[in-house]
Amino acid sequence: MPLPIDVRDRELRAPERFDIGAEYRADLEGILLSRAELEDGVSRLAAAVTDEYRGNPDFYPVCVLKGAMRFFVDLLREIDLGVPYSEGMVYSSRYQSGPTTQTPAMEFFQEEHLSGKDVLLVEDVLDEGYTLSALRERIEAFDPASVEIATLFDVASNRQVDVDPTFDGFVLPDGFFVGYGLDYEERYRDLPHLAVLDPAVVDG
Ligand SMILES: O=P(O)(O)OC[C@H]1O[C@H](OP(=O)(O)OP(=O)(O)O)[C@H](O)[C@@H]1O
């Protein structure tokens, strides 16, 4: 199956059918992608990234914290370029206490290492696009050789600014997703599946 995998029309499955605790199940409307389906998507992305960067010591994957942490580790575990390369990370958040901002708060680690590198921004979800647009602009100021994007999830219908991923895992419908790094008020990142949160949890 070619990437991205479009799951916009897929039906949710009942949380009771999955190996998750009752404390979680009560808060979920349903499961869109199981752990096994996520693993398969990550493997396909890893193969595509490997094909593109094989033998390139300037490959510089950057983890966009915190949401992409799990995806980043799982992706890199399956990438073997045959040469040593280095890795970076950036903390980025649009959702500080207070209203959502278009420009994320961001903090790079070792941004001087970006110069001359073939940067791959590794993101859990590309939604409105403000985050990756701002990150890319900031990275370009450090004179990298190239900047590409790998996202596991893509809510393409929500895009507000022009950002296209080079490596795109799953195209999602609009919805409030949690799991595999995605959170609601910092909870549910640890859920191994991708689920839709029950609106009652958000509405209180
Ligand atoms: O395309 P956008 O509409 O800008 O949204 C996508 C961003 O939102 C989430 O991060 P968030 O700011 O919630 O921080 P987190 O990674 O710590 O959850 C997600 O991890 C992306 O970085």
mmCIF file of C-alpha atoms and ligand atoms in Angstrom:
data_model
loop_
_atom_site.group_PDB
_atom_site.id
_atom_site.type_symbol
_atom_site.label_atom_id
_atom_site.label_comp_id
_atom_site.label_asym_id
_atom_site.label_seq_id
_atom_site.Cartn_x
_atom_site.Cartn_y
_atom_site.Cartn_z
ATOM 1 C CA MET A 1 0.000 0.000 0.000
ATOM 2 C CA PRO A 2 1.559 3.350 -0.990
ATOM 3 C CA LEU A 3 1.991 6.210 1.476
ATOM 4 C CA PRO A 4 0.150 8.113 2.739
ATOM 5 C CA ILE A 5 -2.563 5.742 3.921
ATOM 6 C CA ASP A 6 -5.890 7.580 3.788
ATOM 7 C CA VAL A 7 -8.067 6.620 6.780
ATOM 8 C CA ARG A 8 -10.546 9.492 6.584
ATOM 9 C CA ASP A 9 -13.475 7.170 5.891
ATOM 10 C CA ARG A 10 -12.521 4.413 8.274
ATOM 11 C CA GLU A 11 -14.981 3.483 11.031
ATOM 12 C CA LEU A 12 -13.939 3.745 14.657
ATOM 13 C CA ARG A 13 -13.688 0.482 16.606
ATOM 14 C CA ALA A 14 -14.980 0.064 20.131
ATOM 15 C CA PRO A 15 -12.269 0.612 22.781
ATOM 16 C CA GLU A 16 -13.457 -2.590 24.537
ATOM 17 C CA ARG A 17 -11.956 -4.620 21.694
ATOM 18 C CA PHE A 18 -8.443 -3.429 22.592
ATOM 19 C CA ASP A 19 -5.969 -4.187 25.356
ATOM 20 C CA ILE A 20 -6.445 -0.928 27.212
ATOM 21 C CA GLY A 21 -7.551 -0.302 30.765
ATOM 22 C CA ALA A 22 -11.059 0.738 31.776
ATOM 23 C CA GLU A 23 -9.694 4.103 32.989
ATOM 24 C CA TYR A 24 -8.831 4.961 29.400
ATOM 25 C CA ARG A 25 -11.746 3.276 27.647
ATOM 26 C CA ALA A 26 -14.333 5.430 29.376
ATOM 27 C CA ASP A 27 -12.777 8.558 27.878
ATOM 28 C CA LEU A 28 -12.553 7.312 24.302
ATOM 29 C CA GLU A 29 -15.093 7.410 21.516
ATOM 30 C CA GLY A 30 -13.256 4.770 19.545
ATOM 31 C CA ILE A 31 -9.997 3.511 18.089
ATOM 32 C CA LEU A 32 -9.008 4.646 14.611
ATOM 33 C CA LEU A 33 -5.601 2.959 14.304
ATOM 34 C CA SER A 34 -4.373 0.035 16.362
ATOM 35 C CA ARG A 35 -0.853 -0.392 17.663
ATOM 36 C CA ALA A 36 -0.158 -2.912 14.868
ATOM 37 C CA GLU A 37 -1.432 -0.536 12.195
ATOM 38 C CA LEU A 38 0.733 2.246 13.601
ATOM 39 C CA GLU A 39 3.771 -0.035 13.596
ATOM 40 C CA ASP A 40 3.115 -0.867 9.965
ATOM 41 C CA GLY A 41 2.876 2.825 9.042
ATOM 42 C CA VAL A 42 6.117 3.599 10.883
ATOM 43 C CA SER A 43 7.881 0.743 9.052
ATOM 44 C CA ARG A 44 6.737 2.052 5.676
ATOM 45 C CA LEU A 45 7.945 5.535 6.539
ATOM 46 C CA ALA A 46 11.293 4.175 7.757
ATOM 47 C CA ALA A 47 11.778 2.349 4.448
ATOM 48 C CA ALA A 48 11.011 5.512 2.472
ATOM 49 C CA VAL A 49 13.378 7.627 4.594
ATOM 50 C CA THR A 50 16.119 5.004 4.296
ATOM 51 C CA ASP A 51 15.788 4.970 0.503
ATOM 52 C CA GLU A 52 16.161 8.748 0.414
ATOM 53 C CA TYR A 53 19.109 9.182 2.810
ATOM 54 C CA ARG A 54 21.069 5.909 2.519
ATOM 55 C CA GLY A 55 24.833 6.541 2.839
ATOM 56 C CA ASN A 56 24.338 10.213 3.792
ATOM 57 C CA PRO A 57 26.339 11.183 6.931
ATOM 58 C CA ASP A 58 24.710 14.647 6.904
ATOM 59 C CA PHE A 59 21.266 13.164 7.606
ATOM 60 C CA TYR A 60 20.003 15.062 10.660
ATOM 61 C CA PRO A 61 16.604 13.956 11.986
ATOM 62 C CA VAL A 62 15.070 16.429 14.444
ATOM 63 C CA CYS A 63 12.457 15.260 16.942
ATOM 64 C CA VAL A 64 9.674 17.806 17.523
ATOM 65 C CA LEU A 65 8.944 17.394 21.236
ATOM 66 C CA LYS A 66 6.921 16.324 22.954
ATOM 67 C CA GLY A 67 4.362 14.669 20.691
ATOM 68 C CA ALA A 68 6.821 13.064 18.263
ATOM 69 C CA MET A 69 8.994 11.402 20.892
ATOM 70 C CA ARG A 70 7.585 7.894 20.472
ATOM 71 C CA PHE A 71 7.384 8.111 16.699
ATOM 72 C CA PHE A 72 10.961 9.442 16.494
ATOM 73 C CA VAL A 73 12.415 6.560 18.492
ATOM 74 C CA ASP A 74 10.376 3.910 16.684
ATOM 75 C CA LEU A 75 11.217 5.396 13.278
ATOM 76 C CA LEU A 76 14.959 5.667 13.873
ATOM 77 C CA ARG A 77 15.080 2.156 15.283
ATOM 78 C CA GLU A 78 14.171 0.941 11.792
ATOM 79 C CA ILE A 79 16.499 3.221 9.831
ATOM 80 C CA ASP A 80 19.954 1.941 8.901
ATOM 81 C CA LEU A 81 21.768 4.288 6.517
ATOM 82 C CA GLY A 82 25.043 2.385 6.728
ATOM 83 C CA VAL A 83 26.873 5.499 8.012
ATOM 84 C CA PRO A 84 26.876 7.277 11.363
ATOM 85 C CA TYR A 85 24.774 10.417 11.599
ATOM 86 C CA SER A 86 23.699 12.763 14.386
ATOM 87 C CA GLU A 87 20.272 13.676 15.769
ATOM 88 C CA GLY A 88 18.640 16.807 17.087
ATOM 89 C CA MET A 89 15.562 17.872 18.962
ATOM 90 C CA VAL A 90 13.392 20.910 19.424
ATOM 91 C CA TYR A 91 10.703 21.605 21.975
ATOM 92 C CA SER A 92 7.686 23.242 20.395
ATOM 93 C CA SER A 93 4.245 24.031 21.754
ATOM 94 C CA ARG A 94 1.319 26.063 20.474
ATOM 95 C CA TYR A 95 -0.766 25.238 23.482
ATOM 96 C CA GLN A 96 0.725 26.952 26.520
ATOM 97 C CA SER A 97 -1.590 27.980 29.322
ATOM 98 C CA GLY A 98 -3.894 30.536 27.716
ATOM 99 C CA PRO A 99 -5.187 30.734 24.173
ATOM 100 C CA THR A 100 -3.703 28.714 21.315
ATOM 101 C CA THR A 101 -1.097 30.722 19.441
ATOM 102 C CA GLN A 102 -0.187 30.575 15.767
ATOM 103 C CA THR A 103 3.502 30.958 16.517
ATOM 104 C CA PRO A 104 4.675 28.126 18.739
ATOM 105 C CA ALA A 105 7.000 28.587 21.659
ATOM 106 C CA MET A 106 10.173 26.793 20.591
ATOM 107 C CA GLU A 107 13.480 25.862 22.068
ATOM 108 C CA PHE A 108 16.170 24.223 19.974
ATOM 109 C CA PHE A 109 18.889 22.059 21.387
ATOM 110 C CA GLN A 110 22.311 22.576 19.717
ATOM 111 C CA GLU A 111 20.898 24.572 16.808
ATOM 112 C CA GLU A 112 24.448 25.361 15.641
ATOM 113 C CA HIS A 113 24.594 21.715 14.492
ATOM 114 C CA LEU A 114 21.974 22.412 11.811
ATOM 115 C CA SER A 115 24.437 24.119 9.459
ATOM 116 C CA GLY A 116 25.137 22.077 6.320
ATOM 117 C CA LYS A 117 22.873 19.220 7.402
ATOM 118 C CA ASP A 118 20.105 17.432 5.514
ATOM 119 C CA VAL A 119 17.490 18.109 8.173
ATOM 120 C CA LEU A 120 14.439 15.893 8.544
ATOM 121 C CA LEU A 121 11.829 17.358 10.896
ATOM 122 C CA VAL A 122 10.056 14.412 12.520
ATOM 123 C CA GLU A 123 6.554 15.312 13.677
ATOM 124 C CA ASP A 124 3.649 13.305 15.103
ATOM 125 C CA VAL A 125 0.881 15.366 13.512
ATOM 126 C CA LEU A 126 0.738 18.073 10.878
ATOM 127 C CA ASP A 127 -2.516 19.884 11.457
ATOM 128 C CA GLU A 128 -2.979 23.595 10.673
ATOM 129 C CA GLY A 129 0.696 23.769 9.743
ATOM 130 C CA TYR A 130 1.770 26.693 11.926
ATOM 131 C CA THR A 131 4.256 24.611 13.915
ATOM 132 C CA LEU A 132 6.220 23.148 11.023
ATOM 133 C CA SER A 133 6.089 26.399 9.079
ATOM 134 C CA ALA A 134 7.674 28.281 12.018
ATOM 135 C CA LEU A 135 10.220 25.537 12.694
ATOM 136 C CA ARG A 136 11.286 25.351 9.083
ATOM 137 C CA GLU A 137 11.784 29.112 8.922
ATOM 138 C CA ARG A 138 13.894 29.081 12.073
ATOM 139 C CA ILE A 139 16.000 26.152 10.833
ATOM 140 C CA GLU A 140 16.644 27.775 7.481
ATOM 141 C CA ALA A 141 18.355 30.660 9.289
ATOM 142 C CA PHE A 142 21.097 28.191 10.286
ATOM 143 C CA ASP A 143 21.961 27.398 6.667
ATOM 144 C CA PRO A 144 21.181 23.688 6.419
ATOM 145 C CA ALA A 145 21.759 21.844 3.113
ATOM 146 C CA SER A 146 18.058 20.836 2.988
ATOM 147 C CA VAL A 147 14.945 20.714 5.183
ATOM 148 C CA GLU A 148 12.293 18.006 4.728
ATOM 149 C CA ILE A 149 9.355 16.857 6.846
ATOM 150 C CA ALA A 150 8.260 13.409 8.014
ATOM 151 C CA THR A 151 4.898 13.289 9.753
ATOM 152 C CA LEU A 152 3.094 10.200 10.960
ATOM 153 C CA PHE A 153 -0.329 11.860 10.883
ATOM 154 C CA ASP A 154 -1.626 14.515 8.531
ATOM 155 C CA VAL A 155 -4.940 16.334 9.021
ATOM 156 C CA ALA A 156 -4.683 17.864 5.556
ATOM 157 C CA SER A 157 -8.208 19.319 5.627
ATOM 158 C CA ASN A 158 -7.234 21.625 8.534
ATOM 159 C CA ARG A 159 -4.251 23.262 6.845
ATOM 160 C CA GLN A 160 -4.069 27.051 7.270
ATOM 161 C CA VAL A 161 -0.553 27.624 5.926
ATOM 162 C CA ASP A 162 1.255 26.031 3.017
ATOM 163 C CA VAL A 163 3.229 23.057 4.392
ATOM 164 C CA ASP A 164 3.577 19.733 2.608
ATOM 165 C CA PRO A 165 5.238 16.713 4.184
ATOM 166 C CA THR A 166 7.873 14.845 2.201
ATOM 167 C CA PHE A 167 7.089 11.644 4.101
ATOM 168 C CA ASP A 168 3.437 11.286 5.090
ATOM 169 C CA GLY A 169 2.088 8.324 7.067
ATOM 170 C CA PHE A 170 -1.682 8.521 7.563
ATOM 171 C CA VAL A 171 -4.183 11.105 6.347
ATOM 172 C CA LEU A 172 -6.697 11.583 9.166
ATOM 173 C CA PRO A 173 -10.176 13.101 9.275
ATOM 174 C CA ASP A 174 -10.697 16.128 11.493
ATOM 175 C CA GLY A 175 -11.155 15.056 15.125
ATOM 176 C CA PHE A 176 -9.676 15.148 18.607
ATOM 177 C CA PHE A 177 -7.087 12.406 18.519
ATOM 178 C CA VAL A 178 -5.062 11.040 21.402
ATOM 179 C CA GLY A 179 -2.502 8.279 21.786
ATOM 180 C CA TYR A 180 0.936 7.379 20.468
ATOM 181 C CA GLY A 181 2.256 10.759 21.610
ATOM 182 C CA LEU A 182 -0.854 12.875 21.042
ATOM 183 C CA ASP A 183 -2.343 14.342 24.193
ATOM 184 C CA TYR A 184 -5.286 16.104 25.715
ATOM 185 C CA GLU A 185 -4.007 18.333 28.524
ATOM 186 C CA GLU A 186 -0.838 16.192 28.631
ATOM 187 C CA ARG A 187 -2.742 12.933 29.171
ATOM 188 C CA TYR A 188 -3.185 9.853 26.952
ATOM 189 C CA ARG A 189 0.204 10.171 25.180
ATOM 190 C CA ASP A 190 0.980 6.693 26.527
ATOM 191 C CA LEU A 191 -2.004 5.024 24.829
ATOM 192 C CA PRO A 192 -0.497 2.588 22.283
ATOM 193 C CA HIS A 193 -3.313 3.094 19.737
ATOM 194 C CA LEU A 194 -4.605 6.206 17.982
ATOM 195 C CA ALA A 195 -8.023 7.009 19.424
ATOM 196 C CA VAL A 196 -10.690 9.689 19.202
ATOM 197 C CA LEU A 197 -11.416 11.330 22.528
ATOM 198 C CA ASP A 198 -15.007 11.359 23.728
ATOM 199 C CA PRO A 199 -16.253 14.966 23.280
ATOM 200 C CA ALA A 200 -17.681 14.807 26.821
ATOM 201 C CA VAL A 201 -14.112 14.752 28.181
ATOM 202 C CA VAL A 202 -13.289 17.993 26.356
ATOM 203 C CA ASP A 203 -16.606 19.679 27.156
ATOM 204 C CA GLY A 204 -16.346 18.664 30.797
HETATM 205 O O1 LIG B 1 0.121 21.918 12.553
HETATM 206 P P1 LIG B 1 -0.243 22.597 13.858
HETATM 207 O O2 LIG B 1 -1.699 23.033 13.877
HETATM 208 O O3 LIG B 1 0.697 23.708 14.210
HETATM 209 O O4 LIG B 1 -0.218 21.533 15.032
HETATM 210 C C1 LIG B 1 0.677 20.458 15.117
HETATM 211 C C2 LIG B 1 1.448 20.536 16.397
HETATM 212 O O5 LIG B 1 0.565 20.435 17.526
HETATM 213 C C3 LIG B 1 1.057 19.418 18.402
HETATM 214 O O6 LIG B 1 2.014 19.925 19.274
HETATM 215 P P2 LIG B 1 1.676 20.767 20.570
HETATM 216 O O7 LIG B 1 1.956 22.215 20.297
HETATM 217 O O8 LIG B 1 0.306 20.407 21.067
HETATM 218 O O9 LIG B 1 2.779 20.269 21.600
HETATM 219 P P3 LIG B 1 3.156 18.746 22.013
HETATM 220 O O10 LIG B 1 3.958 18.176 20.856
HETATM 221 O O11 LIG B 1 3.977 18.909 23.252
HETATM 222 O O12 LIG B 1 1.873 17.991 22.246
HETATM 223 C C4 LIG B 1 1.770 18.452 17.466
HETATM 224 O O13 LIG B 1 2.735 17.679 18.145
HETATM 225 C C5 LIG B 1 2.409 19.372 16.447
HETATM 226 O O14 LIG B 1 3.694 19.809 16.852
#
